[in-house]
N, CA, C and O atoms as a MOPAC input file, in Angstrom:
PM7 MOZYME 1SCF
protein

 N      9.58100 1    -2.29900 1    14.76800 1
 C      9.34300 1    -3.41500 1    15.30300 1
 C      7.46700 1    -4.01500 1    15.37400 1
 O      6.49600 1    -3.51000 1    15.93700 1
 N      7.54100 1    -4.68800 1    14.92200 1
 C      5.63400 1    -4.95700 1    14.96900 1
 C      5.60400 1    -5.65900 1    16.58500 1
 O      6.57600 1    -6.29800 1    16.98700 1
 N      4.40700 1    -5.45800 1    17.41700 1
 C      3.27700 1    -5.33000 1    18.53400 1
 C      2.47400 1    -5.23900 1    18.09300 1
 O      2.23000 1    -4.68500 1    17.02100 1
 N      1.67700 1    -5.87600 1    18.95500 1
 C      0.79700 1    -6.18500 1    19.02400 1
 C     -0.48000 1    -5.46300 1    20.35300 1
 O     -1.21300 1    -6.07000 1    21.13300 1
 N     -0.27600 1    -3.85800 1    20.10900 1
 C     -1.06600 1    -3.06400 1    21.76700 1
 C     -2.28100 1    -3.95000 1    22.02800 1
 O     -3.11800 1    -4.13600 1    21.14500 1
 N     -2.37600 1    -4.47800 1    23.20100 1
 C     -3.23900 1    -6.27900 1    24.29900 1
 C     -4.50800 1    -4.90700 1    24.62500 1
 O     -5.34100 1    -5.57900 1    25.23300 1
 N     -5.07100 1    -3.54200 1    24.58000 1
 C     -5.89200 1    -3.37300 1    24.54200 1
 C     -7.44600 1    -3.46300 1    23.28400 1
 O     -8.65000 1    -3.70900 1    23.34700 1
 N     -6.32900 1    -3.05300 1    22.15700 1
 C     -7.59900 1    -3.54300 1    21.05800 1
 C     -6.67300 1    -4.48500 1    19.82500 1
 O     -6.98700 1    -4.62800 1    18.64300 1
 N     -5.71600 1    -4.92900 1    20.38600 1
 C     -5.43600 1    -6.32300 1    20.01900 1
 C     -5.13600 1    -5.69400 1    18.04600 1
 O     -5.47500 1    -6.29200 1    17.02400 1
 N     -4.48700 1    -4.48400 1    18.15600 1
 C     -4.28500 1    -2.90000 1    16.64200 1
 C     -3.10300 1    -3.89500 1    16.50600 1
 O     -3.03800 1    -4.73400 1    17.40500 1
 N     -1.94700 1    -3.95800 1    15.31800 1
 C     -1.26100 1    -4.47500 1    15.14600 1
 C     -0.03100 1    -2.95900 1    15.11000 1
 O     -0.24200 1    -2.45000 1    14.00900 1
 N      0.52600 1    -2.53700 1    15.47600 1
 C      1.80000 1    -1.84500 1    15.31900 1
 C      2.99900 1    -1.27200 1    15.50900 1
 O      3.49200 1    -1.53900 1    16.60600 1
 N      3.84400 1    -0.34300 1    14.58100 1
 C      4.30900 1    -0.49700 1    14.35100 1
 C      5.33700 1    -0.11500 1    14.95900 1
 O      5.70600 1     0.85600 1    14.30000 1
 N      6.13300 1    -0.27100 1    15.90300 1
 C      7.33200 1     0.44300 1    17.05900 1
 C      7.39600 1     1.13000 1    16.68700 1
 O      7.20200 1     0.94500 1    15.48600 1
 N      7.70700 1     2.70400 1    17.03600 1
 C      9.31900 1     3.34100 1    16.68600 1
 C     10.48300 1     3.83300 1    17.58200 1
 O     11.55600 1     4.02600 1    17.01100 1
 N     10.39100 1     4.09600 1    19.12400 1
 C     10.86500 1     3.71100 1    20.02800 1
 C      9.95300 1     4.18800 1    21.65600 1
 O      8.81200 1     4.60000 1    21.86500 1
 N     10.61500 1     4.01300 1    22.16600 1
 C     10.03800 1     3.82500 1    23.33700 1
 C     11.06500 1     4.46800 1    24.37200 1
 O     12.26500 1     4.59500 1    24.12800 1
 N     10.43500 1     4.86600 1    25.58100 1
 C     10.82800 1     4.64500 1    26.70800 1
 C     10.24700 1     4.12000 1    27.80900 1
 O      9.05900 1     4.39600 1    27.97700 1
 N     10.90600 1     3.28600 1    28.77000 1
 C     10.52100 1     2.43100 1    30.42000 1
 C     11.11500 1     2.95000 1    31.63300 1
 O     12.14600 1     2.48500 1    32.11900 1
 N     10.36800 1     4.05500 1    32.18900 1
 C     11.36900 1     3.47900 1    33.14100 1
 C     11.18700 1     2.37900 1    33.81700 1
 O     12.16300 1     1.78900 1    34.28200 1
 N      9.98700 1     1.93800 1    33.98200 1
 C     10.34300 1     0.79800 1    35.08700 1
 C      9.70500 1    -0.21100 1    34.32700 1
 O      8.78700 1     0.00600 1    33.53700 1
 N     10.27700 1    -1.48800 1    34.61400 1
 C      9.03000 1    -2.61300 1    34.04800 1
 C      7.90400 1    -3.06900 1    35.47000 1
 O      6.88100 1    -3.74900 1    35.38100 1
 N      8.36800 1    -2.57700 1    36.46100 1
 C      7.66000 1    -3.03000 1    37.16700 1
 C      6.73800 1    -2.28400 1    37.63400 1
 O      5.95500 1    -2.83800 1    38.40500 1
 N      6.57900 1    -1.18900 1    37.41000 1
 C      5.27000 1    -0.27200 1    37.85700 1
 C      4.27400 1     0.17100 1    36.55400 1
 O      4.73600 1     1.19000 1    36.04100 1
 N      3.63900 1    -0.07000 1    36.20000 1
 C      3.20700 1    -0.46500 1    34.87700 1
 C      1.85200 1     1.65200 1    35.16100 1
 O      1.28600 1     2.06300 1    36.17400 1
 N      1.91000 1     2.12400 1    34.08500 1
 C      1.90900 1     3.25600 1    33.41100 1
 C      2.40600 1     4.25700 1    34.35000 1
 O      1.65000 1     4.96800 1    35.01200 1
 N      4.08400 1     4.32800 1    34.42400 1
 C      4.22500 1     5.70900 1    35.33400 1
 C      4.37800 1     7.07500 1    34.39500 1
 O      4.73400 1     6.30500 1    33.50300 1
 N      4.41200 1     7.77700 1    34.05600 1
 C      4.23900 1     8.93900 1    34.72300 1
 C      5.89100 1     9.16300 1    33.05200 1
 O      5.69600 1     9.88500 1    32.07400 1
 N      7.16800 1     8.38700 1    33.25200 1
 C      7.78800 1     8.92100 1    32.85000 1
 C      7.37500 1     8.02800 1    31.27400 1
 O      7.66800 1     8.45000 1    30.15500 1
 N      6.61100 1     6.68300 1    31.57700 1
 C      6.72400 1     5.67900 1    30.67400 1
 C      6.17300 1     6.13800 1    29.41200 1
 O      4.97300 1     6.25000 1    29.65900 1
 N      6.37200 1     6.48900 1    28.11900 1
 C      5.79700 1     6.81800 1    26.59900 1
 C      6.59100 1     5.26100 1    25.81000 1
 O      7.55700 1     4.50700 1    25.92400 1
 N      5.07400 1     5.56700 1    24.80300 1
 C      5.69600 1     4.89600 1    23.64000 1
 C      5.65100 1     5.38800 1    22.06200 1
 O      4.82000 1     6.23700 1    22.38200 1
 N      5.75700 1     5.53500 1    21.11000 1
 C      5.81300 1     6.47100 1    19.41400 1
 C      5.86800 1     4.89700 1    18.80300 1
 O      6.60700 1     3.92100 1    18.93700 1
 N      4.43900 1     5.29200 1    17.92400 1
 C      4.44200 1     3.95400 1    16.88600 1
 C      3.26000 1     4.33800 1    16.40900 1
 O      2.37400 1     4.86500 1    17.08100 1
 N      3.19100 1     3.97500 1    14.73500 1
 C      1.93500 1     3.98700 1    13.69800 1
 C      2.01400 1     2.79600 1    13.83400 1
 O      2.57500 1     1.70400 1    13.73900 1
 N      0.68700 1     3.88400 1    14.27700 1
 C     -0.84300 1     1.94900 1    13.68300 1
 C     -1.67500 1     1.75700 1    12.56900 1
 O     -1.60400 1     2.58300 1    11.66000 1
 N     -2.59300 1     0.64100 1    12.46400 1
 C     -2.88100 1     0.13200 1    11.63200 1
 C     -2.99300 1     0.56800 1    10.57500 1
 O     -2.34300 1     0.18700 1     9.60100 1
 N     -4.35500 1     1.98200 1    10.57300 1
 C     -3.96700 1     3.35200 1     9.79700 1
 C     -2.83300 1     4.38000 1     8.83200 1
 O     -3.04000 1     5.25700 1     7.99300 1
 N     -1.25900 1     3.63700 1     9.56100 1
 C     -0.84400 1     4.66200 1     9.10400 1
 C      0.07500 1     6.30300 1     9.82600 1
 O      1.03300 1     7.06300 1     9.67800 1
 N     -1.48600 1     5.91100 1    10.86800 1
 C     -1.58500 1     7.16000 1    11.76400 1
 C     -0.25500 1     7.44900 1    12.69300 1
 O     -0.66000 1     6.97400 1    13.75400 1
 N      1.32800 1     8.01600 1    13.01900 1
 C      1.93800 1     8.18800 1    13.71200 1
 C      1.33800 1     8.81600 1    15.16600 1
 O      0.64500 1     9.79900 1    15.42700 1
 N      2.12700 1     7.45500 1    16.19600 1
 C      0.89400 1     8.24900 1    17.44300 1
 C      2.29000 1     8.73400 1    18.74100 1
 O      2.61000 1     8.10100 1    19.74700 1
 N      2.94100 1    10.21100 1    18.15300 1
 C      4.75600 1    10.02800 1    18.62700 1
 C      4.14000 1     9.91800 1    20.19800 1
 O      2.99400 1    10.22000 1    20.53200 1
 N      5.50200 1     9.26500 1    21.30100 1
 C      5.39000 1    10.26400 1    22.68100 1
 C      4.10200 1     9.42900 1    23.79100 1
 O      3.91700 1     9.36000 1    25.00600 1
 N      3.63500 1     9.06400 1    22.94000 1
 C      2.08000 1     8.12000 1    23.97300 1
 C      2.09700 1     8.01700 1    25.58800 1
 O      2.54500 1     6.94800 1    26.00300 1
 N      1.64100 1     9.05100 1    26.67500 1
 C      2.23100 1     9.16300 1    27.27600 1
 C      1.45800 1     7.76900 1    28.51600 1
 O      0.50200 1     7.00000 1    28.41500 1
 N      2.26800 1     7.97800 1    29.36200 1
 C      1.44800 1     6.01800 1    30.39300 1
 C      1.12100 1     4.79500 1    29.93600 1
 O      0.28500 1     4.03600 1    30.42700 1
 N      2.11000 1     4.53300 1    28.54400 1
 C      1.94100 1     3.62600 1    27.62300 1
 C      3.50300 1     2.46100 1    27.74400 1
 O      4.60800 1     2.97500 1    27.57100 1
 N      3.42900 1     1.44600 1    27.94600 1
 C      4.74900 1     0.97400 1    28.62100 1
 C      4.65000 1    -0.47400 1    27.37400 1
 O      3.88200 1    -1.42700 1    27.24600 1
 N      5.74300 1    -0.03100 1    26.70400 1
 C      5.73100 1    -0.87400 1    26.21900 1
 C      6.21300 1    -2.25700 1    25.78100 1
 O      6.21400 1    -2.80000 1    24.67600 1
 N      6.97500 1    -3.00800 1    28.03400 1
 C      5.73800 1    -4.42900 1    28.68200 1
 C      4.71800 1    -4.83100 1    28.65900 1
 O      4.36300 1    -5.84700 1    28.06200 1
 N      3.76200 1    -3.80100 1    29.58400 1
 C      3.36400 1    -4.32100 1    29.96000 1
 C      1.51600 1    -3.55100 1    29.08600 1
 O      0.41800 1    -3.77400 1    29.59600 1
 N      1.68900 1    -2.83300 1    27.97200 1
 C      0.65900 1    -2.15800 1    26.74200 1
 C      1.04600 1    -3.34700 1    25.91000 1
 O      0.09500 1    -4.05700 1    25.58500 1
 N      1.99100 1    -3.64400 1    25.57900 1
 C      2.42300 1    -4.15600 1    24.73400 1
 C      2.48600 1    -5.91600 1    23.99400 1
 O      1.87800 1    -6.44400 1    24.92600 1
 N      2.66600 1    -6.63700 1    23.40700 1
 C      2.80600 1    -7.57500 1    22.91500 1
 C      3.73900 1    -7.88800 1    21.37000 1
 O      3.74400 1    -7.18600 1    20.35900 1
 N      4.57700 1    -9.34600 1    21.65900 1
 C      5.48600 1    -9.06800 1    20.76000 1
 C      3.93600 1    -9.75600 1    19.67500 1
 O      2.75200 1   -10.02600 1    19.87400 1
 N      5.18700 1    -9.78000 1    18.21000 1
 C      4.32800 1    -9.87100 1    17.19900 1
 C      4.88100 1   -11.53300 1    16.40900 1
 O      6.05200 1   -11.32100 1    16.09400 1
 N      4.63600 1   -12.51800 1    16.13300 1
 C      5.98600 1   -13.08000 1    15.79100 1
 C      5.88700 1   -12.66400 1    14.49000 1
 O      4.70900 1   -12.30900 1    14.47800 1
 N      6.28800 1   -12.46900 1    13.42800 1
 C      6.45000 1   -11.80200 1    11.25100 1
 C      6.19900 1   -12.98900 1    10.80000 1
 O      7.09300 1   -13.80400 1    11.02800 1
 N      5.55000 1   -13.26300 1    10.39900 1
 C      5.51700 1   -14.73700 1     9.16300 1
 C      6.70100 1   -15.07200 1     8.43700 1
 O      6.89700 1   -14.02200 1     7.82600 1
 N      7.61300 1   -15.84900 1     8.11000 1
 C      8.94100 1   -16.17500 1     7.71400 1
 C      9.00400 1   -16.16100 1     6.54500 1
 O      8.12600 1   -16.98700 1     6.29700 1
 N      9.64300 1   -15.62900 1     4.92900 1
 C      9.55700 1   -15.06300 1     3.90100 1
 C      9.24800 1   -17.22000 1     3.13900 1
 O      9.86200 1   -18.28800 1     3.15100 1
 N      7.64200 1   -16.53400 1     2.51500 1
 C      8.13500 1   -17.41700 1     2.31700 1
 C      7.76700 1   -17.74600 1     0.45500 1
 O      6.87800 1   -18.52100 1     0.10400 1
 N      8.58000 1   -17.04200 1    -0.44000 1
 C      9.18600 1   -17.18600 1    -1.26500 1
 C     10.45400 1   -17.05200 1    -2.05800 1
 O     11.03800 1   -16.30700 1    -2.84600 1
 N     10.56300 1   -18.29700 1    -1.35000 1
 C     11.55500 1   -19.05500 1    -1.48500 1
 C     12.57600 1   -19.64700 1    -3.21600 1
 O     11.98400 1   -19.38800 1    -4.26400 1
 N     13.58300 1   -20.16500 1    -3.30300 1
 C     13.63500 1   -19.70500 1    -4.92800 1
 C     15.07500 1   -20.81900 1    -4.88000 1
 O     16.30600 1   -20.81600 1    -4.85500 1
 N     13.23200 1   -22.20400 1    -4.89500 1
 C     14.14300 1   -22.87800 1    -4.37300 1
 C     15.61600 1   -23.56400 1    -5.17500 1
 O     16.47500 1   -24.21100 1    -4.57600 1
 N     15.63500 1   -23.18300 1    -6.87600 1
 C     16.36700 1   -23.40500 1    -7.59000 1
 C     17.80900 1   -23.09600 1    -7.47700 1
 O     18.75100 1   -23.78400 1    -7.87200 1
 N     17.84000 1   -21.57800 1    -6.68000 1
 C     19.07500 1   -21.15200 1    -6.00700 1
 C     19.38800 1   -22.29400 1    -4.36800 1
 O     20.56200 1   -22.43700 1    -4.02700 1
 N     18.60700 1   -22.78100 1    -3.78000 1
 C     19.01400 1   -23.16100 1    -2.56500 1
 C     19.58300 1   -24.38400 1    -3.01000 1
 O     20.36300 1   -24.83600 1    -2.17100 1
 N     19.44900 1   -25.20400 1    -4.21200 1
 C     19.89300 1   -26.12800 1    -5.47300 1
 C     20.79600 1   -26.18500 1    -5.14300 1
 O     21.43400 1   -26.96800 1    -4.44000 1
 N     21.07700 1   -24.75900 1    -5.95200 1
 C     22.35500 1   -24.54600 1    -6.18700 1
 C     23.95500 1   -25.00900 1    -5.53100 1
 O     24.97400 1   -25.66900 1    -5.73600 1
 N     23.17600 1   -23.99100 1    -4.49800 1
 C     24.20400 1   -24.14400 1    -2.95900 1
 C     23.60600 1   -25.09200 1    -2.81700 1
 O     23.51700 1   -25.64900 1    -3.91100 1
 N     23.22500 1   -25.51100 1    -2.23100 1
 C     23.15300 1   -27.25300 1    -1.84700 1
 C     24.20200 1   -27.99300 1    -2.98200 1
 O     25.40200 1   -28.11700 1    -2.73800 1
 N     23.83500 1   -28.27000 1    -3.73000 1
 C     25.41400 1   -29.04500 1    -4.39000 1
 C     26.50200 1   -28.97300 1    -4.76800 1
 O     27.17500 1   -29.84800 1    -5.31200 1
 N     27.02700 1   -26.91000 1    -4.27100 1
 C     27.83600 1   -26.93600 1    -4.20900 1
 C     29.01500 1   -26.97600 1    -2.84500 1
 O     30.22300 1   -26.76100 1    -2.74800 1
 N     27.88300 1   -27.38800 1    -1.87400 1
 C     28.24300 1   -27.35600 1     0.00200 1
 C     28.74500 1   -28.84100 1    -0.42700 1
 O     29.89900 1   -29.26700 1    -0.37100 1
 N     27.40100 1   -29.61700 1    -0.93500 1
 C     27.57300 1   -31.28600 1    -1.41400 1
 C     29.70000 1   -31.49800 1    -2.02100 1
 O     30.76400 1   -31.95400 1    -1.60400 1
 N     29.11200 1   -30.78800 1    -3.19600 1
 C     30.57200 1   -30.79600 1    -3.62700 1
 C     31.77100 1   -31.06000 1    -3.26700 1
 O     32.61900 1   -31.91200 1    -3.53200 1
 N     31.59400 1   -29.43900 1    -2.08300 1
 C     32.94700 1   -29.02800 1    -1.65800 1
 C     32.68600 1   -30.34300 1    -0.44500 1
 O     33.49400 1   -31.27000 1    -0.39400 1
 N     31.59700 1   -30.29400 1     0.40000 1
 C     31.87600 1   -32.07900 1     0.71100 1
 C     32.67100 1   -33.75100 1     0.01300 1
 O     33.52500 1   -34.53100 1     0.43500 1
 N     32.02200 1   -33.68600 1    -0.92100 1
 C     32.57000 1   -34.84800 1    -1.23300 1
 C     33.97600 1   -34.47900 1    -1.82900 1
 O     34.89300 1   -35.27500 1    -2.03300 1
 N     33.98000 1   -33.20900 1    -2.05600 1
 C     36.21500 1   -33.24700 1    -2.87800 1
 C     36.54200 1   -33.27600 1    -1.67300 1
 O     36.53700 1   -34.49300 1    -1.48700 1
 N     36.91100 1   -32.68600 1    -0.42100 1
 C     37.39900 1   -32.76600 1     1.34900 1
 C     38.40100 1   -33.98500 1     1.28400 1
 O     39.62700 1   -34.07200 1     1.22300 1
 N     37.00400 1   -35.19800 1     1.33600 1
 C     37.92100 1   -36.39700 1     1.16400 1
 C     38.61900 1   -37.08000 1     0.38700 1
 O     38.30700 1   -37.62700 1    -0.67100 1
 N     39.25200 1   -37.05500 1     0.74400 1
 C     40.01100 1   -37.87200 1    -0.06600 1
 C     39.80500 1   -39.14700 1    -1.44800 1
 O     40.09200 1   -39.22000 1    -2.64300 1
 N     39.28900 1   -39.81500 1    -0.64100 1
 C     38.58200 1   -41.63100 1    -1.37900 1
 C     37.94900 1   -40.96300 1    -1.67300 1
 O     38.53000 1   -39.96300 1    -1.25100 1
 N     36.31900 1   -40.29500 1    -2.52900 1
 C     35.54500 1   -39.41500 1    -2.89400 1
 C     36.43900 1   -39.24600 1    -3.73700 1
 O     36.34900 1   -40.15100 1    -4.56700 1
 N     37.79900 1   -38.11500 1    -4.11900 1
 C     37.64600 1   -36.76400 1    -4.65100 1
 C     38.78200 1   -37.48600 1    -5.28700 1
 O     39.89200 1   -36.95900 1    -5.36700 1
 N     38.51100 1   -38.77700 1    -5.77800 1
 C     38.90100 1   -39.96700 1    -6.44700 1
 C     38.59300 1   -40.83200 1    -7.31700 1
 O     39.15700 1   -41.76300 1    -7.89200 1
 N     37.05100 1   -40.09600 1    -7.30500 1
 C     36.48100 1   -40.55700 1    -8.63600 1
 C     35.81400 1   -39.61100 1    -9.50800 1
 O     35.64900 1   -38.47800 1    -9.05600 1
 N     35.41200 1   -39.86600 1   -10.64900 1
 C     34.98500 1   -39.57300 1   -12.05800 1
 C     34.50300 1   -38.44600 1   -11.39400 1
 O     33.89600 1   -38.54700 1   -10.32800 1
 N     34.83400 1   -36.85200 1   -12.21000 1
 C     34.39900 1   -35.18100 1   -11.67400 1
 C     32.44800 1   -35.54900 1   -12.19000 1
 O     31.55300 1   -34.78600 1   -11.82700 1
 N     32.22600 1   -36.58900 1   -12.89100 1
 C     30.97700 1   -36.33900 1   -13.78000 1
 C     30.03900 1   -36.81900 1   -12.40800 1
 O     28.90700 1   -36.42400 1   -12.12800 1
 N     31.01200 1   -37.94000 1   -11.54400 1
 C     29.80300 1   -38.72900 1   -10.50900 1
 C     29.83300 1   -37.96100 1    -9.48100 1
 O     28.82000 1   -38.02800 1    -8.78500 1
 N     30.93800 1   -36.98700 1    -9.00800 1
 C     30.35500 1   -35.97600 1    -7.45900 1
 C     30.12200 1   -34.54200 1    -8.15900 1
 O     30.22600 1   -33.50400 1    -7.50500 1
 N     29.78500 1   -34.55400 1    -9.60100 1
 C     28.97300 1   -33.93400 1    -9.73200 1
 C     27.32400 1   -34.64200 1    -9.26200 1
 O     26.48400 1   -34.26300 1    -8.44500 1
 N     27.38000 1   -36.03200 1   -10.38100 1
 C     25.41200 1   -36.12600 1   -10.52100 1
 C     25.30800 1   -36.86200 1    -8.28800 1
 O     24.22500 1   -37.12000 1    -7.76400 1
 N     26.61700 1   -36.99400 1    -7.56300 1
 C     26.40200 1   -37.04400 1    -5.75100 1
 C     26.20200 1   -35.96100 1    -5.36300 1
 O     25.84300 1   -35.94800 1    -4.18600 1
 N     26.26100 1   -35.15800 1    -5.75600 1
 C     26.22800 1   -33.22300 1    -4.78800 1
 C     24.54600 1   -33.17700 1    -5.90300 1
 O     23.56700 1   -33.32000 1    -5.17000 1
 N     24.24600 1   -33.04800 1    -7.08900 1
 C     23.21400 1   -32.65800 1    -7.37400 1
 C     21.73600 1   -33.81000 1    -7.02500 1
 O     20.58300 1   -33.54200 1    -7.36200 1
 N     22.12300 1   -34.95400 1    -6.36300 1
 C     21.51500 1   -36.06800 1    -5.95500 1
 C     20.87600 1   -35.49700 1    -3.97100 1
 O     19.82300 1   -35.55600 1    -3.33600 1
 N     22.39400 1   -34.96600 1    -3.71300 1
 C     22.18000 1   -34.76700 1    -2.15300 1
 C     21.72700 1   -33.22100 1    -2.18900 1
 O     21.54600 1   -32.63700 1    -1.12100 1
 N     21.60000 1   -32.76400 1    -3.03700 1
 C     20.88800 1   -31.31400 1    -3.09200 1
 C     19.52800 1   -31.43900 1    -3.09700 1
 O     19.03100 1   -30.52500 1    -2.43900 1
 N     18.27600 1   -32.58000 1    -3.80700 1
 C     17.46200 1   -32.70500 1    -4.11500 1
 C     16.94700 1   -33.89600 1    -2.74300 1
 O     15.80400 1   -33.62500 1    -2.37400 1
 N     17.44000 1   -34.85100 1    -2.13300 1
 C     17.38000 1   -34.84000 1    -1.07000 1
 C     16.89600 1   -33.62700 1     0.12200 1
 O     15.83900 1   -33.32400 1     0.67400 1
 N     18.61500 1   -33.04400 1     0.16400 1
 C     17.52400 1   -31.83700 1     0.90600 1
 C     16.76600 1   -31.06500 1     0.49300 1
 O     16.69600 1   -30.04400 1     1.17800 1
 N     16.38300 1   -31.08600 1    -0.03100 1
 C     15.63700 1   -29.64100 1    -0.72800 1
 C     14.22600 1   -30.47200 1    -0.53700 1
 O     13.34900 1   -29.78500 1    -0.01500 1
 N     13.76300 1   -32.09900 1    -0.92900 1
 C     12.79100 1   -32.91400 1    -0.60500 1
 C     12.01200 1   -33.05400 1     0.63800 1
 O     10.92100 1   -33.55900 1     0.90200 1
 N     13.11100 1   -32.32000 1     1.45800 1
 C     13.28100 1   -33.21400 1     2.98100 1
 C     12.71600 1   -31.51700 1     3.55800 1
 O     11.60900 1   -31.31500 1     4.05800 1
 N     13.46100 1   -30.77200 1     3.39900 1
 C     12.91700 1   -29.14800 1     3.77600 1
 C     11.88700 1   -28.70300 1     2.82000 1
 O     11.57100 1   -27.51500 1     2.77400 1
 N     11.22400 1   -29.78400 1     1.88300 1
 C      9.83300 1   -28.90000 1     1.55700 1
 C      8.41700 1   -29.40100 1     2.90500 1
 O      7.29000 1   -29.04100 1     3.24800 1
 N      9.42500 1   -30.39100 1     3.24000 1
 C      8.73700 1   -31.28900 1     3.63800 1
 C      7.90800 1   -30.52900 1     5.17000 1
 O      6.79200 1   -30.62200 1     5.68100 1
 N      9.33600 1   -29.69000 1     5.51800 1
 C      8.66200 1   -28.75500 1     7.02900 1
 C      8.18600 1   -30.06300 1     8.07200 1
 O      8.02400 1   -31.26900 1     7.88400 1
 N      8.04300 1   -29.06900 1     9.37600 1
 C      8.81200 1   -30.08700 1    10.42400 1
 C      8.16500 1   -29.53200 1    11.72500 1
 O      7.47800 1   -28.54900 1    11.44600 1
 N      8.15500 1   -29.71500 1    12.54300 1
 C      7.89400 1   -29.23700 1    13.66900 1
 C      7.66100 1   -28.05300 1    14.06300 1
 O      8.66500 1   -27.52200 1    13.58900 1
 N      6.81600 1   -26.78200 1    14.83500 1
 C      7.32600 1   -25.39300 1    13.89700 1
 C      7.18900 1   -25.26800 1    16.52700 1
 O      7.48500 1   -24.22600 1    17.11200 1

């Protein structure tokens, strides 16, 4: 798990840890094993507490979205929704397909706008 070392601000990858207590800082029994930003492994670094000495780091979301796959899945979902409605099911197949793709395109356009974070 990615954590920021509070003392240095360095982002490290925590491998394992032992927390004796969260209320007492730097207990003799606390330790953390991590890999630093240079790839060096620090095994059982004593007197480090995972809660006191490290903070969570929000990892960036995957921005490589395959919008064509999203479009296909959204169109299929819309089509399933239309087909579950007995009134829509009586329409011509090509109309249902066009409505489904239109719904998928509208959904993707809205998703690409982003939103509140």
